[in-house]
Short mmCIF file of C-alpha atoms and ligand atoms in Angstrom, two decimals:
data_model
loop_
_atom_site.label_atom_id
_atom_site.label_comp_id
_atom_site.label_asym_id
_atom_site.label_seq_id
_atom_site.Cartn_x
_atom_site.Cartn_y
_atom_site.Cartn_z
CA UNK A 1 1.65 -40.69 15.40
CA UNK A 2 4.32 -43.14 16.31
CA UNK A 3 7.26 -40.83 15.50
CA UNK A 4 5.63 -37.73 16.80
CA UNK A 5 8.24 -35.32 18.19
CA UNK A 6 8.07 -34.45 21.86
CA UNK A 7 6.21 -31.17 22.16
CA UNK A 8 8.20 -28.17 23.28
CA UNK A 9 7.10 -26.65 26.53
CA UNK A 10 5.23 -23.75 24.96
CA UNK A 11 2.97 -26.09 23.04
CA UNK A 12 2.09 -28.31 26.05
CA UNK A 13 -1.41 -27.88 27.44
CA UNK A 14 -3.68 -29.51 29.90
CA UNK A 15 -7.01 -29.16 28.09
CA UNK A 16 -7.52 -25.38 28.02
CA UNK A 17 -4.61 -24.51 30.31
CA UNK A 18 -1.02 -23.97 29.57
CA UNK A 19 0.86 -26.63 31.62
CA UNK A 20 1.95 -25.68 35.15
CA UNK A 21 5.57 -25.67 34.23
CA UNK A 22 4.98 -22.85 31.79
CA UNK A 23 3.22 -20.79 34.49
CA UNK A 24 6.06 -21.55 36.88
CA UNK A 25 8.61 -20.35 34.36
CA UNK A 26 6.68 -17.11 33.87
CA UNK A 27 6.31 -16.51 37.56
CA UNK A 28 9.94 -17.22 38.41
CA UNK A 29 12.73 -16.33 35.92
CA UNK A 30 10.42 -15.54 32.96
CA UNK A 31 12.69 -17.21 30.42
CA UNK A 32 13.67 -20.77 29.72
CA UNK A 33 15.22 -22.73 26.81
CA UNK A 34 13.22 -24.95 24.57
CA UNK A 35 14.27 -27.19 21.69
CA UNK A 36 13.11 -25.58 18.42
CA UNK A 37 10.52 -27.53 16.41
CA UNK A 38 12.46 -27.95 13.26
CA UNK A 39 15.46 -29.56 14.72
CA UNK A 40 17.31 -26.30 14.77
CA UNK A 41 19.20 -24.81 17.72
CA UNK A 42 17.42 -24.33 21.06
CA UNK A 43 15.38 -21.14 21.50
CA UNK A 44 14.83 -18.70 24.37
CA UNK A 45 11.18 -19.00 25.46
CA UNK A 46 9.70 -15.69 26.65
CA UNK A 47 6.67 -16.05 28.88
CA UNK A 48 5.74 -12.80 30.67
CA UNK A 49 3.13 -10.44 29.26
CA UNK A 50 5.32 -7.38 29.37
CA UNK A 51 8.31 -9.15 27.84
CA UNK A 52 6.24 -10.71 25.08
CA UNK A 53 4.78 -7.31 24.17
CA UNK A 54 8.21 -5.69 24.28
CA UNK A 55 9.71 -8.29 21.90
CA UNK A 56 6.78 -8.13 19.53
CA UNK A 57 6.88 -4.34 19.32
CA UNK A 58 10.63 -4.25 18.60
CA UNK A 59 11.09 -5.59 15.04
CA UNK A 60 14.47 -3.92 14.89
CA UNK A 61 16.06 -6.10 17.53
CA UNK A 62 13.90 -9.18 17.00
CA UNK A 63 13.81 -10.06 13.35
CA UNK A 64 11.39 -12.34 11.53
CA UNK A 65 13.39 -12.19 8.30
CA UNK A 66 16.48 -13.80 9.82
CA UNK A 67 14.63 -16.82 11.07
CA UNK A 68 14.81 -19.89 8.81
CA UNK A 69 12.09 -22.36 9.55
CA UNK A 70 12.86 -25.18 7.18
CA UNK A 71 16.45 -25.93 8.18
CA UNK A 72 16.70 -29.50 9.48
CA UNK A 73 19.54 -31.71 10.61
CA UNK A 74 19.41 -33.78 7.48
CA UNK A 75 20.83 -30.81 5.59
CA UNK A 76 19.04 -28.34 3.40
CA UNK A 77 15.85 -29.61 1.79
CA UNK A 78 15.43 -26.65 -0.51
CA UNK A 79 17.80 -24.72 -2.77
CA UNK A 80 18.49 -21.10 -1.97
CA UNK A 81 16.36 -20.09 -4.96
CA UNK A 82 13.54 -22.24 -3.79
CA UNK A 83 13.70 -20.72 -0.29
CA UNK A 84 13.63 -17.21 -1.67
CA UNK A 85 10.67 -18.12 -3.89
CA UNK A 86 8.78 -19.61 -0.95
CA UNK A 87 9.44 -16.56 1.22
CA UNK A 88 8.08 -14.12 -1.35
CA UNK A 89 4.87 -12.52 -0.17
CA UNK A 90 4.88 -14.12 3.27
CA UNK A 91 4.50 -11.09 5.41
CA UNK A 92 5.49 -12.99 8.53
CA UNK A 93 8.91 -13.69 6.99
CA UNK A 94 9.92 -10.08 6.53
CA UNK A 95 10.88 -7.06 8.65
CA UNK A 96 10.11 -3.44 7.91
CA UNK A 97 10.45 -1.88 5.34
CA UNK A 98 9.83 -4.95 3.09
CA UNK A 99 7.10 -6.06 5.46
CA UNK A 100 5.45 -2.64 5.44
CA UNK A 101 5.27 -2.66 1.62
CA UNK A 102 3.27 -5.93 1.58
CA UNK A 103 1.15 -5.10 4.53
CA UNK A 104 0.18 -1.74 3.09
CA UNK A 105 -1.16 -3.40 -0.02
CA UNK A 106 -3.42 -5.61 2.04
CA UNK A 107 -4.71 -3.36 4.84
CA UNK A 108 -7.39 -1.74 2.76
CA UNK A 109 -9.00 -5.18 2.38
CA UNK A 110 -9.24 -5.74 6.13
CA UNK A 111 -10.55 -2.44 7.49
CA UNK A 112 -13.27 -2.58 10.06
CA UNK A 113 -15.59 -0.93 7.53
CA UNK A 114 -14.80 -3.40 4.81
CA UNK A 115 -15.54 -6.25 7.23
CA UNK A 116 -18.92 -4.72 8.11
CA UNK A 117 -19.78 -4.78 4.42
CA UNK A 118 -18.99 -8.52 4.42
CA UNK A 119 -21.31 -9.14 7.33
CA UNK A 120 -24.48 -10.16 5.46
CA UNK A 121 -22.54 -12.75 3.43
CA UNK A 122 -21.02 -14.23 6.62
CA UNK A 123 -24.45 -14.37 8.20
CA UNK A 124 -25.67 -16.38 5.17
CA UNK A 125 -22.75 -18.74 5.38
CA UNK A 126 -23.32 -19.28 9.11
CA UNK A 127 -27.04 -19.89 8.67
CA UNK A 128 -26.49 -22.40 5.91
CA UNK A 129 -23.98 -24.32 8.12
CA UNK A 130 -26.59 -24.39 10.85
CA UNK A 131 -29.21 -25.64 8.34
CA UNK A 132 -26.82 -28.43 7.40
CA UNK A 133 -26.36 -29.41 11.07
CA UNK A 134 -30.06 -29.52 11.58
CA UNK A 135 -30.58 -31.57 8.49
CA UNK A 136 -27.85 -34.03 9.39
CA UNK A 137 -29.59 -34.57 12.72
CA UNK A 138 -28.08 -35.04 16.15
CA UNK A 139 -25.48 -35.92 17.11
CA UNK A 140 -23.12 -34.13 14.77
CA UNK A 141 -19.45 -33.28 14.77
CA UNK A 142 -19.40 -29.54 15.33
CA UNK A 143 -15.87 -29.23 13.93
CA UNK A 144 -16.64 -30.63 10.49
CA UNK A 145 -20.10 -29.19 10.14
CA UNK A 146 -19.66 -25.76 11.68
CA UNK A 147 -16.25 -24.75 12.90
CA UNK A 148 -14.36 -25.71 9.75
CA UNK A 149 -16.69 -24.90 6.94
CA UNK A 150 -17.58 -21.38 8.04
CA UNK A 151 -14.09 -19.71 8.05
CA UNK A 152 -13.04 -21.88 5.12
CA UNK A 153 -15.97 -20.72 2.95
CA UNK A 154 -15.46 -17.12 4.04
CA UNK A 155 -11.75 -17.05 3.14
CA UNK A 156 -12.15 -19.12 -0.03
CA UNK A 157 -14.79 -16.68 -1.16
CA UNK A 158 -12.75 -13.61 -0.21
CA UNK A 159 -9.84 -14.89 -2.20
CA UNK A 160 -11.80 -16.48 -5.05
CA UNK A 161 -11.00 -20.19 -4.59
CA UNK A 162 -13.43 -22.12 -6.87
CA UNK A 163 -16.07 -24.05 -5.03
CA UNK A 164 -14.94 -27.39 -6.54
CA UNK A 165 -11.48 -27.06 -5.05
CA UNK A 166 -12.47 -26.40 -1.48
CA UNK A 167 -12.62 -29.86 -0.08
CA UNK A 168 -9.19 -30.75 -1.38
CA UNK A 169 -7.88 -27.44 -0.24
CA UNK A 170 -9.12 -27.93 3.31
CA UNK A 171 -7.43 -31.30 3.57
CA UNK A 172 -4.14 -29.99 2.37
CA UNK A 173 -4.19 -27.10 4.85
CA UNK A 174 -4.81 -29.54 7.64
CA UNK A 175 -1.73 -31.50 6.75
CA UNK A 176 0.42 -28.40 6.34
CA UNK A 177 -0.16 -27.47 9.94
CA UNK A 178 0.25 -30.93 11.42
CA UNK A 179 3.69 -30.95 13.15
CA UNK A 180 3.48 -34.68 13.84
CA UNK A 181 4.02 -35.44 10.17
CA UNK A 182 7.58 -36.27 9.12
CA UNK A 183 9.47 -33.32 7.74
CA UNK A 184 9.71 -34.91 4.28
CA UNK A 185 5.96 -35.24 4.10
CA UNK A 186 5.39 -31.65 5.31
CA UNK A 187 7.73 -30.43 2.62
CA UNK A 188 5.93 -32.43 -0.01
CA UNK A 189 2.57 -30.97 1.11
CA UNK A 190 3.98 -27.52 1.07
CA UNK A 191 5.13 -28.02 -2.54
CA UNK A 192 1.72 -29.33 -3.51
CA UNK A 193 0.14 -26.32 -1.93
CA UNK A 194 2.37 -23.97 -3.83
CA UNK A 195 1.48 -25.59 -7.11
CA UNK A 196 -2.18 -25.11 -6.41
CA UNK A 197 -1.72 -21.50 -5.40
CA UNK A 198 0.25 -20.83 -8.59
CA UNK A 199 -2.63 -22.17 -10.64
CA UNK A 200 -5.03 -19.94 -8.74
CA UNK A 201 -2.89 -16.89 -9.29
CA UNK A 202 -2.54 -17.68 -13.01
CA UNK A 203 -6.32 -17.80 -13.27
CA UNK A 204 -6.80 -14.64 -11.45
CA UNK A 205 -4.20 -12.86 -13.62
CA UNK A 206 -5.97 -14.03 -16.73
CA UNK A 207 -9.28 -12.74 -15.51
CA UNK A 208 -9.08 -10.73 -12.27
CA UNK A 209 -12.42 -11.05 -10.41
CA UNK A 210 -14.03 -8.92 -7.68
CA UNK A 211 -12.30 -10.89 -4.99
CA UNK A 212 -9.19 -9.98 -3.07
CA UNK A 213 -6.74 -11.64 -5.41
CA UNK A 214 -8.40 -9.81 -8.33
CA UNK A 215 -8.12 -6.52 -6.44
CA UNK A 216 -4.45 -7.06 -5.71
CA UNK A 217 -3.71 -7.83 -9.34
CA UNK A 218 -5.68 -4.84 -10.59
CA UNK A 219 -4.16 -2.33 -8.09
CA UNK A 220 -0.69 -3.70 -7.47
CA UNK A 221 -0.15 -6.13 -10.44
CA UNK A 222 2.86 -4.20 -11.49
CA UNK A 223 4.57 -4.09 -8.09
CA UNK A 224 3.93 -7.70 -7.13
CA UNK A 225 5.81 -10.61 -8.62
CA UNK A 226 4.06 -13.87 -9.29
CA UNK A 227 5.83 -15.47 -6.40
CA UNK A 228 4.61 -12.64 -4.10
CA UNK A 229 1.03 -13.10 -5.18
CA UNK A 230 1.31 -16.81 -4.57
CA UNK A 231 2.82 -16.17 -1.18
CA UNK A 232 0.17 -13.61 -0.17
CA UNK A 233 -2.54 -15.96 -1.31
CA UNK A 234 -1.10 -19.00 0.57
CA UNK A 235 -0.60 -17.02 3.73
CA UNK A 236 -4.15 -15.70 3.76
CA UNK A 237 -5.74 -19.00 2.92
CA UNK A 238 -3.83 -20.83 5.64
CA UNK A 239 -3.95 -18.14 8.21
CA UNK A 240 -7.59 -17.50 7.59
CA UNK A 241 -8.62 -21.08 7.80
CA UNK A 242 -7.58 -23.18 10.74
CA UNK A 243 -7.30 -20.22 13.15
CA UNK A 244 -10.87 -19.06 13.22
CA UNK A 245 -12.03 -22.57 12.88
CA UNK A 246 -10.17 -23.71 16.00
CA UNK A 247 -11.52 -20.73 17.93
CA UNK A 248 -15.06 -21.70 16.96
CA UNK A 249 -14.61 -25.27 18.12
CA UNK A 250 -12.65 -24.58 21.29
CA UNK A 251 -14.79 -21.52 22.07
CA UNK A 252 -17.96 -23.55 21.92
CA UNK A 253 -16.49 -26.21 24.17
CA UNK A 254 -15.32 -23.54 26.60
CA UNK A 255 -18.83 -22.12 26.72
CA UNK A 256 -20.43 -25.52 27.17
CA UNK A 257 -18.21 -25.94 30.20
CA UNK A 258 -19.40 -22.55 31.55
CA UNK A 259 -23.13 -22.71 31.12
CA UNK A 260 -23.85 -19.39 32.88
CA UNK A 261 -21.54 -17.61 30.54
CA UNK A 262 -22.99 -19.49 27.52
CA UNK A 263 -26.41 -18.21 28.38
CA UNK A 264 -25.18 -14.61 28.46
CA UNK A 265 -23.57 -14.99 25.02
CA UNK A 266 -26.83 -16.46 23.75
CA UNK A 267 -29.20 -13.95 25.30
CA UNK A 268 -27.33 -10.69 25.69
CA UNK A 269 -26.13 -9.13 22.40
CA UNK A 270 -23.85 -6.68 24.24
CA UNK A 271 -21.95 -9.61 25.76
CA UNK A 272 -20.81 -11.05 22.46
CA UNK A 273 -17.86 -8.70 21.76
CA UNK A 274 -16.35 -8.97 25.23
CA UNK A 275 -16.91 -12.70 25.17
CA UNK A 276 -15.06 -13.04 21.92
CA UNK A 277 -12.06 -11.12 23.34
CA UNK A 278 -12.00 -13.13 26.53
CA UNK A 279 -12.22 -16.43 24.66
CA UNK A 280 -9.37 -15.33 22.45
CA UNK A 281 -7.28 -14.57 25.56
CA UNK A 282 -8.26 -17.60 27.59
CA UNK A 283 -7.81 -20.11 24.81
CA UNK A 284 -4.89 -18.41 22.95
CA UNK A 285 -4.88 -20.93 20.01
CA UNK A 286 -1.60 -19.64 18.58
CA UNK A 287 1.03 -21.12 20.83
CA UNK A 288 3.83 -18.86 19.74
CA UNK A 289 3.67 -17.31 16.28
CA UNK A 290 6.89 -17.05 14.32
CA UNK A 291 10.23 -17.36 16.18
CA UNK A 292 12.20 -14.09 16.14
CA UNK A 293 16.00 -13.86 15.76
CA UNK A 294 17.95 -11.37 17.81
CA UNK A 295 19.87 -8.87 15.72
CA UNK A 296 22.06 -7.59 18.50
CA UNK A 297 22.74 -8.53 22.13
CA UNK A 298 19.58 -7.79 24.03
CA UNK A 299 18.19 -8.06 27.49
CA UNK A 300 14.88 -9.70 28.37
CA UNK A 301 13.59 -10.28 31.87
CA UNK A 302 17.00 -9.33 33.20
CA UNK A 303 18.78 -11.90 31.11
CA UNK A 304 21.28 -11.14 28.40
CA UNK A 305 20.72 -12.83 25.08
CA UNK A 306 23.42 -12.76 22.41
CA UNK A 307 22.86 -11.76 18.83
CA UNK A 308 21.68 -14.35 16.39
CA UNK A 309 19.60 -16.36 18.90
CA UNK A 310 16.08 -17.66 18.38
CA UNK A 311 13.34 -16.18 20.61
CA UNK A 312 9.98 -17.89 20.94
CA UNK A 313 6.98 -16.18 22.52
CA UNK A 314 4.60 -18.12 24.74
CA UNK A 315 1.38 -16.31 23.90
CA UNK A 316 -0.90 -18.39 26.11
CA UNK A 317 1.43 -17.85 29.14
CA UNK A 318 1.49 -14.11 28.55
CA UNK A 319 -2.27 -13.98 28.23
CA UNK A 320 -2.51 -15.65 31.62
CA UNK A 321 0.07 -13.52 33.35
CA UNK A 322 -1.39 -12.30 36.67
CA UNK A 323 0.51 -9.01 36.16
CA UNK A 324 -1.57 -8.45 33.02
CA UNK A 325 -4.98 -9.49 34.22
CA UNK A 326 -6.54 -10.41 37.56
CA UNK A 327 -7.43 -13.98 38.23
CA UNK A 328 -6.13 -15.03 34.83
CA UNK A 329 -6.96 -18.70 34.98
CA UNK A 330 -10.66 -17.93 35.17
CA UNK A 331 -12.79 -17.50 32.04
CA UNK A 332 -14.85 -14.33 32.61
CA UNK A 333 -16.51 -13.15 29.41
CA UNK A 334 -17.67 -9.94 31.11
CA UNK A 335 -14.25 -8.40 31.27
CA UNK A 336 -13.50 -8.35 27.56
CA UNK A 337 -9.70 -8.67 28.18
CA UNK A 338 -8.43 -5.60 26.32
CA UNK A 339 -4.82 -5.81 25.50
CA UNK A 340 -4.52 -9.59 25.14
CA UNK A 341 -1.88 -10.90 22.73
CA UNK A 342 -3.85 -13.68 21.14
CA UNK A 343 -3.52 -11.79 17.81
CA UNK A 344 0.05 -10.94 18.45
CA UNK A 345 1.33 -7.36 18.84
CA UNK A 346 3.50 -4.92 16.88
CA UNK A 347 3.81 -4.69 13.12
CA UNK A 348 2.84 -8.29 12.54
CA UNK A 349 -0.37 -8.01 14.62
CA UNK A 350 -2.89 -10.27 12.90
CA UNK A 351 -3.96 -8.79 9.64
CA UNK A 352 -7.11 -10.84 9.69
CA UNK A 353 -8.21 -9.87 13.25
CA UNK A 354 -11.20 -7.76 12.05
CA UNK A 355 -12.36 -10.65 9.92
CA UNK A 356 -11.87 -13.27 12.59
CA UNK A 357 -13.70 -11.10 15.15
CA UNK A 358 -16.58 -10.55 12.75
CA UNK A 359 -16.92 -14.32 12.02
CA UNK A 360 -16.89 -15.21 15.73
CA UNK A 361 -19.22 -12.41 16.61
CA UNK A 362 -21.78 -13.78 14.13
CA UNK A 363 -21.23 -17.53 14.55
CA UNK A 364 -21.29 -18.03 18.39
CA UNK A 365 -24.64 -16.43 19.14
CA UNK A 366 -26.22 -17.88 15.97
CA UNK A 367 -25.18 -21.38 17.01
CA UNK A 368 -26.43 -20.98 20.58
CA UNK A 369 -29.74 -19.49 19.47
CA UNK A 370 -30.42 -22.16 16.85
CA UNK A 371 -29.68 -24.92 19.38
CA UNK A 372 -30.45 -23.44 22.81
CA UNK A 373 -29.96 -26.92 24.35
CA UNK A 374 -26.65 -27.53 22.77
CA UNK A 375 -24.67 -30.17 24.70
CA UNK A 376 -21.71 -32.46 24.39
CA UNK A 377 -22.58 -35.85 22.88
CA UNK A 378 -19.61 -37.60 24.47
CA UNK A 379 -18.32 -37.62 28.07
CA UNK A 380 -16.51 -34.44 28.85
CA UNK A 381 -13.20 -36.20 29.43
CA UNK A 382 -13.27 -37.80 25.91
CA UNK A 383 -13.06 -34.57 23.96
CA UNK A 384 -10.25 -34.92 21.45
CA UNK A 385 -7.84 -32.03 21.68
CA UNK A 386 -5.52 -31.52 18.66
CA UNK A 387 -2.12 -31.24 20.42
CA UNK A 388 0.37 -31.82 17.61
CA UNK A 389 -0.50 -28.76 15.69
CA UNK A 390 0.99 -25.28 15.19
CA UNK A 391 -2.43 -23.96 16.18
CA UNK A 392 -4.32 -25.41 19.08
CA UNK A 393 -7.67 -26.99 18.33
CA UNK A 394 -10.08 -29.93 18.52
CA UNK A 395 -10.00 -32.93 16.22
CA UNK A 396 -13.75 -33.27 16.64
CA UNK A 397 -16.54 -32.09 18.92
CA UNK A 398 -19.60 -34.34 18.94
CA UNK A 399 -22.64 -32.34 20.04
CA UNK A 400 -26.34 -32.90 20.44
CA UNK A 401 -29.34 -30.73 21.29
CA UNK B 1 -7.14 15.98 25.13
CA UNK B 2 -5.16 15.82 21.89
CA UNK B 3 -3.97 12.67 20.14
CA UNK B 4 -1.20 12.30 17.55
CA UNK B 5 -1.56 9.51 14.96
CA UNK B 6 1.50 8.59 12.98
CA UNK B 7 0.16 7.37 9.68
CA UNK B 8 3.55 6.11 8.58
CA UNK B 9 3.66 3.72 11.54
CA UNK B 10 0.06 2.54 11.48
CA UNK B 11 -0.50 -0.99 10.23
CA UNK B 12 -4.21 -0.69 9.87
CA UNK B 13 -5.14 -3.14 12.53
CA UNK B 14 -8.27 -1.18 13.32
CA UNK B 15 -8.09 -1.63 17.12
CA UNK B 16 -8.49 2.12 17.58
CA UNK B 17 -11.69 2.13 15.44
CA UNK B 18 -13.13 -0.68 17.49
CA UNK B 19 -12.16 0.89 20.76
CA UNK B 20 -13.05 4.54 20.21
CA UNK B 21 -15.14 4.86 17.04
CA UNK B 22 -15.96 8.49 17.86
CA UNK B 23 -12.27 9.44 17.71
CA UNK B 24 -10.62 7.17 15.16
CA UNK B 25 -11.44 6.03 11.67
CA UNK B 26 -9.54 4.25 8.84
CA UNK B 27 -9.24 5.83 5.50
CA UNK B 28 -9.70 3.84 2.23
CA UNK B 29 -6.14 2.49 2.60
CA UNK B 30 -6.92 1.22 6.08
CA UNK B 31 -4.67 3.79 7.69
CA UNK B 32 -5.73 5.68 10.86
CA UNK B 33 -7.45 8.99 10.66
CA UNK B 34 -8.43 11.22 13.54
CA UNK B 35 -12.07 12.30 13.48
CA UNK B 36 -11.65 15.02 16.03
CA UNK B 37 -8.93 17.57 16.78
CA UNK B 38 -9.80 17.78 20.45
CA UNK B 39 -11.09 14.64 22.05
CA UNK B 40 -14.21 15.50 24.04
CA UNK B 41 -14.06 14.44 27.73
CA UNK B 42 -16.70 11.67 27.28
CA UNK B 43 -14.45 9.95 24.74
CA UNK B 44 -11.17 10.53 26.47
CA UNK B 45 -11.01 7.24 28.26
CA UNK B 46 -11.76 5.20 25.21
CA UNK B 47 -9.30 7.25 23.16
CA UNK B 48 -6.58 6.66 25.80
CA UNK B 49 -7.28 2.99 25.81
CA UNK B 50 -6.91 2.82 22.05
CA UNK B 51 -3.46 4.48 22.40
CA UNK B 52 -2.43 1.67 24.82
CA UNK B 53 -3.87 -1.04 22.56
CA UNK B 54 -2.61 0.07 19.18
CA UNK B 55 -0.38 -2.76 18.15
CA UNK B 56 2.04 -0.67 16.06
CA UNK B 57 2.53 2.21 18.52
CA UNK B 58 1.16 4.69 16.01
CA UNK B 59 -0.88 6.65 18.57
CA UNK B 60 0.24 9.06 21.27
CA UNK B 61 -1.45 11.27 23.79
CA UNK B 62 -0.19 14.78 23.17
CA UNK B 63 -1.82 16.76 25.97
CA UNK B 64 -4.48 16.15 28.49
C1 HEM C 1 -9.11 -16.27 15.71
C2 HEM C 1 -8.36 -16.23 14.70
C3 HEM C 1 -6.94 -15.78 14.53
C4 HEM C 1 -5.92 -15.74 15.44
C5 HEM C 1 -5.96 -16.14 16.89
C6 HEM C 1 -4.75 -15.24 14.75
C7 HEM C 1 -3.53 -14.97 15.33
C8 HEM C 1 -2.46 -14.40 14.71
C9 HEM C 1 -1.20 -14.08 15.33
C10 HEM C 1 -0.85 -14.40 16.83
C11 HEM C 1 -0.39 -13.46 14.46
C12 HEM C 1 1.00 -12.89 14.65
C13 HEM C 1 2.06 -13.99 14.50
C14 HEM C 1 3.41 -13.49 14.82
O1 HEM C 1 3.62 -12.30 15.12
O2 HEM C 1 4.36 -14.32 14.81
C15 HEM C 1 -1.13 -13.40 13.22
C16 HEM C 1 -0.70 -12.84 12.02
C17 HEM C 1 -1.35 -12.89 10.83
N1 HEM C 1 -2.64 -13.35 10.64
FE1 HEM C 1 -3.94 -14.08 12.06
N2 HEM C 1 -5.07 -14.96 13.43
C18 HEM C 1 -6.44 -15.33 13.27
C19 HEM C 1 -7.16 -15.20 12.09
C20 HEM C 1 -6.65 -14.70 10.85
C21 HEM C 1 -7.42 -14.57 9.70
C22 HEM C 1 -8.91 -14.89 9.52
C23 HEM C 1 -6.56 -14.13 8.72
C24 HEM C 1 -6.77 -13.81 7.26
C25 HEM C 1 -7.82 -13.74 6.61
C26 HEM C 1 -5.26 -13.96 9.36
C27 HEM C 1 -4.17 -13.54 8.72
C28 HEM C 1 -2.97 -13.18 9.29
C29 HEM C 1 -1.78 -12.68 8.59
C30 HEM C 1 -1.74 -12.34 7.08
C31 HEM C 1 -0.78 -12.48 9.56
C32 HEM C 1 0.61 -11.86 9.28
C33 HEM C 1 0.58 -10.40 9.49
C34 HEM C 1 1.89 -9.77 9.33
O3 HEM C 1 2.93 -10.42 9.28
O4 HEM C 1 1.89 -8.52 9.22
N3 HEM C 1 -5.36 -14.35 10.65
N4 HEM C 1 -2.40 -13.93 13.41
S1 SF4 C 2 -4.89 0.62 16.19
FE1 SF4 C 2 -2.90 1.59 15.59
S2 SF4 C 2 -2.20 0.36 13.88
FE2 SF4 C 2 -4.37 -0.08 14.17
S3 SF4 C 2 -5.45 1.26 12.78
FE3 SF4 C 2 -5.38 2.23 14.73
S4 SF4 C 2 -3.51 3.45 14.64
FE4 SF4 C 2 -3.34 2.02 13.06
#
């Protein structure tokens, strides 16, 4: 990590809390400039709850499609054709109506009802992870035995990734999201990943299975190009992987630090749903989502922003805005935090939210019931937060019971 | 109370179904469907909350 870039303000945290400066920005002017991660021009950082929601619900003035993420100072790393190819199927890289077309093909797979049908299989995956923990014996690393394998197995199974490929796949995804890696290496990993996905899509086209990829090919095979199928599969695998995993790790740590609330999640089934929502809000693992680009001159928080500027959304700051929720710095699982923006807002609101909720809803209480005396196996101040990552998480979480 | 659901705007996030299951459902394509024409008083608050929470702005309260 010697050459690690300095973290922009919206990614800086003090354990679970956005740094003070972020809160000060929100509570004073509401907007500040931050350097953009990819060596591009500086971006406007929006921090207030109302402003963040306003930007996210206005795809017309704040475009995802016009934001180019792989431009670096060393000149273009990809040809135009390659860039177009990489963009195909990536819902987050399009505006309506192109976005709508892709999203509509996938929504049937993520309905609340469809997720309920998946429930028994998720329960099995969770129970088998808990068996593995027990077998390994204490202390274990909760991240590698519980938080990572559960979402990973769920999404691999949903999409039809062969079992044998899963280890390698997990490793590659980890590197893809590690912003401390030099740009060249990140680009190499992203090429590797694409190759793998292309093979997966080829296999599914030859013999479409009962999984999501098979369904997409059967129902929309004629409307979707190969590149789009590869893009959709990559986005789902990556988005469905590290996110829920990081919530499981950080969420468990948060509960361990609030033992009264942990007990309620363990013992009161009605508390689980509100607890999941409050943990999503309080932790806000996604620092900012995809930068938007202004399509015209706009005004946010009383400030005029010209057309063509990058706008970055500080989701953790918004979720702790006192004008959104009372006593925002406190974790209070009882309140359920309706309206939080941890899954985003507007047309790009997380497609996988029903799945992520279902996984957390099953996994947290199952863990706490299997190990009612779950405790940290290292001093509290030695927990290893994963700072240099597009999604906030823990490198490891040694626990005992 | 009456609710209007714009099926063209809905992105199928299912927040409404989670928030007020007696009022909203998703069809096979994941798009919102209203289960009742008139929202009974006991569901009105949840239905209203779903309108506020809907990420795509597909829901509106028509009359109270
Ligand atoms: C706790 C876990 C998760 C969190 C906190 C989370 C958060 C988010 C956020 C904040 C966005 C919006 C980004 C933006 O607007 O720039 C998003 C979009 C998305 N998420 Fe998630 N996510 C989670 C789990 C998942 C899972 C499990 C999947 C898939 C299986 C998934 C798939 C997606 C997709 C496909 C999009 C893009 C949607 C679009 O552009 O229309 N996410 N997520
Ligand atoms: S909450 Fe809004 S976007 Fe989501 S399913 Fe209901 S109407 Fe559609």
